[in-house]
Coordinates of C-alpha atoms in Angstrom, one line a residue:
M1 CA -46.5 -22.3 -39.3
S2 CA -43.5 -20.1 -38.7
E3 CA -40.0 -21.4 -38.6
T4 CA -37.9 -20.6 -35.5
T5 CA -34.4 -19.3 -36.0
A6 CA -31.6 -19.3 -33.6
S7 CA -32.1 -15.6 -33.0
D8 CA -35.5 -16.4 -31.8
T9 CA -34.6 -18.9 -29.2
T10 CA -32.3 -16.6 -27.1
T11 CA -32.7 -16.5 -23.4
P12 CA -32.7 -13.2 -21.5
D13 CA -29.1 -13.9 -20.4
Q14 CA -28.0 -14.0 -24.0
T15 CA -29.5 -10.7 -25.1
T16 CA -27.4 -8.0 -26.7
D17 CA -28.3 -5.5 -24.1
L18 CA -25.0 -4.8 -22.3
T19 CA -26.8 -2.9 -19.5
P20 CA -26.8 -5.2 -16.4
S21 CA -29.9 -5.7 -14.3
P22 CA -30.1 -4.0 -11.0
A23 CA -29.9 -7.2 -9.2
R24 CA -26.6 -8.0 -11.1
R25 CA -25.2 -4.4 -10.2
R26 CA -25.8 -5.3 -6.6
G27 CA -24.2 -8.6 -6.8
R28 CA -21.2 -7.1 -8.4
L29 CA -21.0 -4.4 -5.9
A30 CA -21.2 -7.1 -3.0
A31 CA -18.3 -8.9 -4.6
L32 CA -16.3 -5.6 -4.9
A33 CA -16.8 -5.0 -1.2
G34 CA -15.9 -8.4 -0.3
R35 CA -12.5 -8.0 -2.1
L36 CA -12.0 -4.5 -0.5
H37 CA -12.6 -6.0 2.9
D38 CA -10.0 -8.7 2.2
Q39 CA -7.5 -6.3 1.1
R40 CA -7.9 -4.4 4.4
G41 CA -7.1 -7.6 6.0
M42 CA -4.0 -8.2 4.0
A43 CA -2.7 -4.7 5.0
T44 CA -3.2 -5.6 8.8
A45 CA -1.2 -8.7 8.1
E46 CA 1.4 -6.7 6.4
Y47 CA 1.6 -4.2 9.2
A48 CA 1.9 -7.0 11.6
V49 CA 4.9 -8.3 9.8
G50 CA 6.5 -5.1 9.8
T51 CA 6.1 -4.5 13.3
V52 CA 7.6 -7.8 14.2
A53 CA 10.5 -6.9 11.9
A54 CA 11.0 -3.5 13.6
V55 CA 10.9 -5.1 16.8
A56 CA 13.5 -7.5 15.9
L57 CA 15.7 -4.9 14.4
V58 CA 15.5 -2.9 17.7
T59 CA 16.5 -5.7 19.7
A60 CA 19.4 -6.5 17.6
L61 CA 20.7 -3.0 17.9
I62 CA 20.2 -3.1 21.7
N63 CA 22.3 -6.0 22.1
V64 CA 25.0 -4.6 19.7
F65 CA 25.0 -1.3 21.5
R66 CA 25.3 -3.2 25.0
N67 CA 28.7 -4.8 23.9
K68 CA 31.5 -2.6 25.2
E69 CA 33.9 -3.4 22.5
F70 CA 31.5 -2.3 19.9
V71 CA 31.0 1.0 21.6
Q72 CA 34.8 1.6 22.1
L73 CA 35.2 0.8 18.5
L74 CA 32.5 3.4 17.6
L75 CA 33.8 6.2 19.6
D76 CA 37.2 5.6 18.1
L77 CA 35.8 5.9 14.7
V78 CA 34.0 9.2 16.0
K79 CA 37.2 10.7 17.3
A80 CA 39.2 9.8 14.2
I81 CA 36.6 11.5 12.0
F82 CA 36.6 14.7 14.2
Q83 CA 40.4 14.8 14.0
A84 CA 40.5 14.4 10.4
V85 CA 38.0 17.2 9.7
M86 CA 39.9 19.3 12.3
A87 CA 43.2 18.5 10.6
A88 CA 41.8 19.6 7.1
K89 CA 40.6 22.8 8.5
G90 CA 44.1 23.5 10.0
L91 CA 42.6 23.3 13.7
G92 CA 44.6 20.2 14.8
I93 CA 44.2 19.1 18.3

């Protein structure tokens, strides 16, 4: 009668062969495809958040530029810059 050792009682999952079976490869590919699909969904959510942020920024800018005091302050600033540049060039107005 032969004695059985621990190495004789290994199951197919415990073999030292590191090459995955075709079924296991398909399973891994399916899992990878699932993760890639999820990533596309996250990108879509990120685009949605970016779009909402852009619309909010544009809305704020429209409200700011509708304010007559702000527009006048901006025009005065532009005039002051042009006058400073012209004076530096010796072309005072």
